[in-house]
mmCIF file of C-alpha atoms in Angstrom:
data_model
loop_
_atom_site.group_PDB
_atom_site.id
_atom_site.type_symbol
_atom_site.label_atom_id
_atom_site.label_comp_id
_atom_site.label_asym_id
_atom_site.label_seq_id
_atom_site.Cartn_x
_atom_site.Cartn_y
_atom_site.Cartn_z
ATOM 1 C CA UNK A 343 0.431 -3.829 17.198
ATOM 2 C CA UNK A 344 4.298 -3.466 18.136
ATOM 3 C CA UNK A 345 4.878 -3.925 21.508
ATOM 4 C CA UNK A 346 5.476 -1.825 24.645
ATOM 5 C CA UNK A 347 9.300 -0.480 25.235
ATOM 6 C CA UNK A 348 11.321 1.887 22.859
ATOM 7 C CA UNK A 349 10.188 1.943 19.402
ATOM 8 C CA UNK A 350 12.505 0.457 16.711
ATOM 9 C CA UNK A 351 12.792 3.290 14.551
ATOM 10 C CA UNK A 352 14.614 6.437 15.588
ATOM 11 C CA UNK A 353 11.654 8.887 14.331
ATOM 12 C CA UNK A 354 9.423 7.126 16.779
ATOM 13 C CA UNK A 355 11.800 7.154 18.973
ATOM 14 C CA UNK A 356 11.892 10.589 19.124
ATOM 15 C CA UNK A 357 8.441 11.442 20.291
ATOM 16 C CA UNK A 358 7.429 11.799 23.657
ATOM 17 C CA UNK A 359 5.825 8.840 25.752
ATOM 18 C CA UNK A 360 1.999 10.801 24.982
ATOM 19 C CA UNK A 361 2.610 10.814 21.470
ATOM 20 C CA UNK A 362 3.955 7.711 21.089
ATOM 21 C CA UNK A 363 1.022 6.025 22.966
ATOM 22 C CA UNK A 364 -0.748 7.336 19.984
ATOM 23 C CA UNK A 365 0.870 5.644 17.830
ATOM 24 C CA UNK A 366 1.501 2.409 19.507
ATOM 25 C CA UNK A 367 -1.154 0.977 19.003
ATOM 26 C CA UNK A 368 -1.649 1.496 15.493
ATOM 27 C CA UNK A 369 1.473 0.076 14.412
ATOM 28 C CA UNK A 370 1.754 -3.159 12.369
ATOM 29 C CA UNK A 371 5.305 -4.895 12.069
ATOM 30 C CA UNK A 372 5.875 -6.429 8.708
ATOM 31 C CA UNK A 373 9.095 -7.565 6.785
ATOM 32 C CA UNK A 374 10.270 -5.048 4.074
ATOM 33 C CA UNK A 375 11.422 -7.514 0.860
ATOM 34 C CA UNK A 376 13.516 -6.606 -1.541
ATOM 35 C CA UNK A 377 12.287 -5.195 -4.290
ATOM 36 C CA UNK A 378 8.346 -4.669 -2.847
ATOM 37 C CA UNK A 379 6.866 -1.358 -4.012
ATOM 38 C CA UNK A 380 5.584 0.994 -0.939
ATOM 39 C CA UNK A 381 4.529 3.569 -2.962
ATOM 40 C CA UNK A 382 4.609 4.666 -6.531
ATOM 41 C CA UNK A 383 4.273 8.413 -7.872
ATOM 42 C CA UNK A 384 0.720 9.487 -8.410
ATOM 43 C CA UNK A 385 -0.900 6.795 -6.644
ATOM 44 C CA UNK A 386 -2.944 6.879 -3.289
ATOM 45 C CA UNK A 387 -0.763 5.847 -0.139
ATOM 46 C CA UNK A 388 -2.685 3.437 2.347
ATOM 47 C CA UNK A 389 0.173 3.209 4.980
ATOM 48 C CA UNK A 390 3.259 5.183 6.006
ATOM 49 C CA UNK A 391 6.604 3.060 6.683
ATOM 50 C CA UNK A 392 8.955 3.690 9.759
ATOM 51 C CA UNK A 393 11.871 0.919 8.913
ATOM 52 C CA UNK A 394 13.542 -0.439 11.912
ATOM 53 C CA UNK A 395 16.230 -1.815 9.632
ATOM 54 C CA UNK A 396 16.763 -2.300 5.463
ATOM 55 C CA UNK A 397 17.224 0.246 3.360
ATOM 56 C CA UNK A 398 13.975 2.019 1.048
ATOM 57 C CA UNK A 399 15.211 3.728 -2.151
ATOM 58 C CA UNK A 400 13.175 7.226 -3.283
ATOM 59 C CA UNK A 401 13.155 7.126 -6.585
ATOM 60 C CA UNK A 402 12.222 9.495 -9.704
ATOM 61 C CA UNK A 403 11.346 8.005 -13.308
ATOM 62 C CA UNK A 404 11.784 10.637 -16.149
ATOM 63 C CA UNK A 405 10.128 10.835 -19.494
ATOM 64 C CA UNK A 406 13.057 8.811 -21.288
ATOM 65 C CA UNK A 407 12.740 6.060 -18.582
ATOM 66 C CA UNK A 408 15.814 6.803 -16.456
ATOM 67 C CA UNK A 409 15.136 6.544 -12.873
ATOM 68 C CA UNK A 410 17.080 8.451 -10.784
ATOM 69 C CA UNK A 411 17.466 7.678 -6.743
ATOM 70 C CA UNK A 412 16.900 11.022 -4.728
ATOM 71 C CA UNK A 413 17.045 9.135 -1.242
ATOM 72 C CA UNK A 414 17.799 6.540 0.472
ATOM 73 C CA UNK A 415 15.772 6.091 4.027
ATOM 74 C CA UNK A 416 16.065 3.649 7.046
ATOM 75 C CA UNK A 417 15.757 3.555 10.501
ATOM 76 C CA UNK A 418 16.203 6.625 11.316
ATOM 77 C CA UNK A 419 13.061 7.765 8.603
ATOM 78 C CA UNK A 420 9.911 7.195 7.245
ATOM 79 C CA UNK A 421 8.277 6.385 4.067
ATOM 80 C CA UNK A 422 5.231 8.321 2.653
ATOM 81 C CA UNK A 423 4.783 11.044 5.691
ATOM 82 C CA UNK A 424 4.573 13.939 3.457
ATOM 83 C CA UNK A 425 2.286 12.411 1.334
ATOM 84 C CA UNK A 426 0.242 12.031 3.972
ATOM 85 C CA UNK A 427 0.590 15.274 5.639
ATOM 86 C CA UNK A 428 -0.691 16.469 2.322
ATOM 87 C CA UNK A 429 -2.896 14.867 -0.167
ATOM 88 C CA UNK A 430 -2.374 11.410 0.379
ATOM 89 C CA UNK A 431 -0.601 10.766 -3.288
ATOM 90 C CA UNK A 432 3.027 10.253 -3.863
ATOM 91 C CA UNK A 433 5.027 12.248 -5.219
ATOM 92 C CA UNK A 434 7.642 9.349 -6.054
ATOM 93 C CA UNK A 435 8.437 5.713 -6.346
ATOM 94 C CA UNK A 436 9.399 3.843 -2.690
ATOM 95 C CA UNK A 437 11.294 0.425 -3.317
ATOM 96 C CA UNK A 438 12.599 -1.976 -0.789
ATOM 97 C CA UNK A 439 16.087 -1.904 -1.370
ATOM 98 C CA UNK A 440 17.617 -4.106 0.837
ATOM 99 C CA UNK A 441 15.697 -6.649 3.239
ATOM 100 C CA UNK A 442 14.354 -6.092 6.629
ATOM 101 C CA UNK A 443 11.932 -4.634 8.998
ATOM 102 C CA UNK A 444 9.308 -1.910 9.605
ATOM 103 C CA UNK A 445 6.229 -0.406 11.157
ATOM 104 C CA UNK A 446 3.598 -0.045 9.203
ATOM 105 C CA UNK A 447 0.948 3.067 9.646
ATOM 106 C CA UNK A 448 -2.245 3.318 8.061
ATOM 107 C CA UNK A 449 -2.517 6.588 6.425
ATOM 108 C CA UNK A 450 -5.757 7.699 7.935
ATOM 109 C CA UNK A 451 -4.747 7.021 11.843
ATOM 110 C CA UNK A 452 -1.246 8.847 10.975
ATOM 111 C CA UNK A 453 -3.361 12.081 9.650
ATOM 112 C CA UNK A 454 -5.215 11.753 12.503
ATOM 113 C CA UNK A 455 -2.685 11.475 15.271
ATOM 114 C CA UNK A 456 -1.215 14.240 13.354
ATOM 115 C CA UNK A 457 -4.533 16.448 13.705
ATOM 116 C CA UNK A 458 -4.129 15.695 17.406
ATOM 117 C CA UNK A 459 -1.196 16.436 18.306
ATOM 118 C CA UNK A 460 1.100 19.288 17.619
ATOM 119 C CA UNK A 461 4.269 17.768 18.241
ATOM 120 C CA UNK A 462 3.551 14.817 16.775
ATOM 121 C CA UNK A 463 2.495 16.930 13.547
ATOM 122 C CA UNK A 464 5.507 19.389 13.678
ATOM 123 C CA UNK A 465 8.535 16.279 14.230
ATOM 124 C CA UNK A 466 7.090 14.684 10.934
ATOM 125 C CA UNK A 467 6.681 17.764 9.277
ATOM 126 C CA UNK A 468 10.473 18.476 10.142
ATOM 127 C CA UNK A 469 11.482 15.222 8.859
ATOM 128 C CA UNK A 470 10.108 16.058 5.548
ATOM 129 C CA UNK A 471 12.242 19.108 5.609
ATOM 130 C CA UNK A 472 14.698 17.653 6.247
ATOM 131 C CA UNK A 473 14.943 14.536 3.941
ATOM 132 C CA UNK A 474 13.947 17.921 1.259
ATOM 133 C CA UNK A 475 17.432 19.009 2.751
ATOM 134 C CA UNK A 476 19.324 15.688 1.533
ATOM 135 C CA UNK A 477 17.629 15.330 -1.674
ATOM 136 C CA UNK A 478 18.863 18.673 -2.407
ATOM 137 C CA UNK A 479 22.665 17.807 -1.647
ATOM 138 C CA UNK A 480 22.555 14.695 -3.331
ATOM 139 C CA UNK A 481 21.502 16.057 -6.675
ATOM 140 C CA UNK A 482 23.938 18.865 -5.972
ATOM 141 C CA UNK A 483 27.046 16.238 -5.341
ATOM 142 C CA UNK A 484 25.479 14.344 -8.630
ATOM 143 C CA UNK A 485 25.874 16.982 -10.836
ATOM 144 C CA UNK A 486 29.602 18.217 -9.255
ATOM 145 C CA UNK A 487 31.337 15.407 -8.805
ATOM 146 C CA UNK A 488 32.520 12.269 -11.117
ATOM 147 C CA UNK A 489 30.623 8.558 -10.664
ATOM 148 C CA UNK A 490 33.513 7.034 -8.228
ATOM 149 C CA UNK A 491 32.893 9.984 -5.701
ATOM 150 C CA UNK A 492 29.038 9.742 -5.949
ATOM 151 C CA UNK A 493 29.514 5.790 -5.696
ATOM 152 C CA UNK A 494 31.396 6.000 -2.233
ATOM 153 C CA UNK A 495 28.726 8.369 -1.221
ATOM 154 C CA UNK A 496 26.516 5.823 -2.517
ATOM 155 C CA UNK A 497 28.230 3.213 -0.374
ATOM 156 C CA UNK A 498 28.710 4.913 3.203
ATOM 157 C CA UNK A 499 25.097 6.306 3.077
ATOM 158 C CA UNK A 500 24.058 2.329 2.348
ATOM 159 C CA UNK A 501 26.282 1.291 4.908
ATOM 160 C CA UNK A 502 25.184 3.606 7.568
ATOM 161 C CA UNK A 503 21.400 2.870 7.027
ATOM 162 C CA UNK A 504 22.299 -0.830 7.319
ATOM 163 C CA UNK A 505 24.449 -0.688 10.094
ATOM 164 C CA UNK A 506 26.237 -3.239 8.616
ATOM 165 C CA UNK A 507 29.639 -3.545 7.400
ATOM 166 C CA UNK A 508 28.411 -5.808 4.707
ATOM 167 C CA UNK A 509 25.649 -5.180 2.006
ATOM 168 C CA UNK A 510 23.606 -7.345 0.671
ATOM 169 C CA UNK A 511 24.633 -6.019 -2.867
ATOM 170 C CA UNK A 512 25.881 -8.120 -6.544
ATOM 171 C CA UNK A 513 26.892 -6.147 -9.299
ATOM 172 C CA UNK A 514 23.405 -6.444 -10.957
ATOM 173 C CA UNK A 515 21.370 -4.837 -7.807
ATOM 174 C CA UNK A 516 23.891 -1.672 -8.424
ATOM 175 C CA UNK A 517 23.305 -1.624 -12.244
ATOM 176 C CA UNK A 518 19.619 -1.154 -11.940
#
């Protein structure tokens, strides 16, 4: 259980004191390690993820093998909500990209807080819309504009997540 006092993560944060007394006490802290898999597509989620810091990459794999990054979440996100909301399977891969922190949710107390409560239910749901929303522009800026544009992009969105002027980054984590 996390402990009483504002909640790490920014989409908790957001939630009023009721909902987030839901929640509370639900909530398992674990350490997010590089390269651990949260969720991978077609598989049954058990938990959702609410980083309080590190970085998850939302990846894609396509038939020839390329994976392709359509996200990039941290604190201010969560891993596997819409999954949940829904059927419970994921739609894509979740990989720890860098190091750090989260709040772990098991799936079936998340679906039923969100049964419960309406706002609670609606403020995920709009995070899901909204993550849709950057998805969308990053495959848009992917296909318009060259690699050293998309890499800077790359770069600030990784640095804002991290809040952290350095990355914990070698030239073989960005080749993969």
């Amino acid at each position: 259980m996390i402990a009483s006092g504002p909640p790490p993560n920014r989409l908790l944060r957001m939630l009023d004191a009721a909902d987030y007394e839901l929640v509370r006490p639900h909530l398992i802290r674990i350490e997010l390690v590089r390269e651990t898999v949260l969720g991978e597509a077609g598989a049954a989620l058990r938990h959702v993820y609410f980083p309080h810091d590190g970085t998850v990459s939302i990846t894609v794999g396509l038939a020839e093998g390329q994976t392709i990054e359509v996200a990039m979440l941290g604190r201010d996100s969560m891993v596997g909500g819409g999954a949940a909301l829904a059927d419970g399977i994921a739609a894509s891969d979740a990989v720890v990209l860098f190091p750090g922190s989260a709040s772990m949710l098991e799936i079936t107390a998340f679906r039923t807080i969100a049964a419960t409560s309406a706002p609670f239910r609606s403020l995920m749901i709009r995070h899901e819309q909204a993550l849709l929303a950057r998805a969308q522009q990053s495959l848009l800026c992917n296909t318009r504009h060259p690699v050293e544009a998309r890499l800077a992009r790359w770069l600030l969105c990784a640095r804002d997540l991290s809040d952290s002027e350095t990355l914990p980054l070698t030239q073989e984590t960005l080749a993969q």
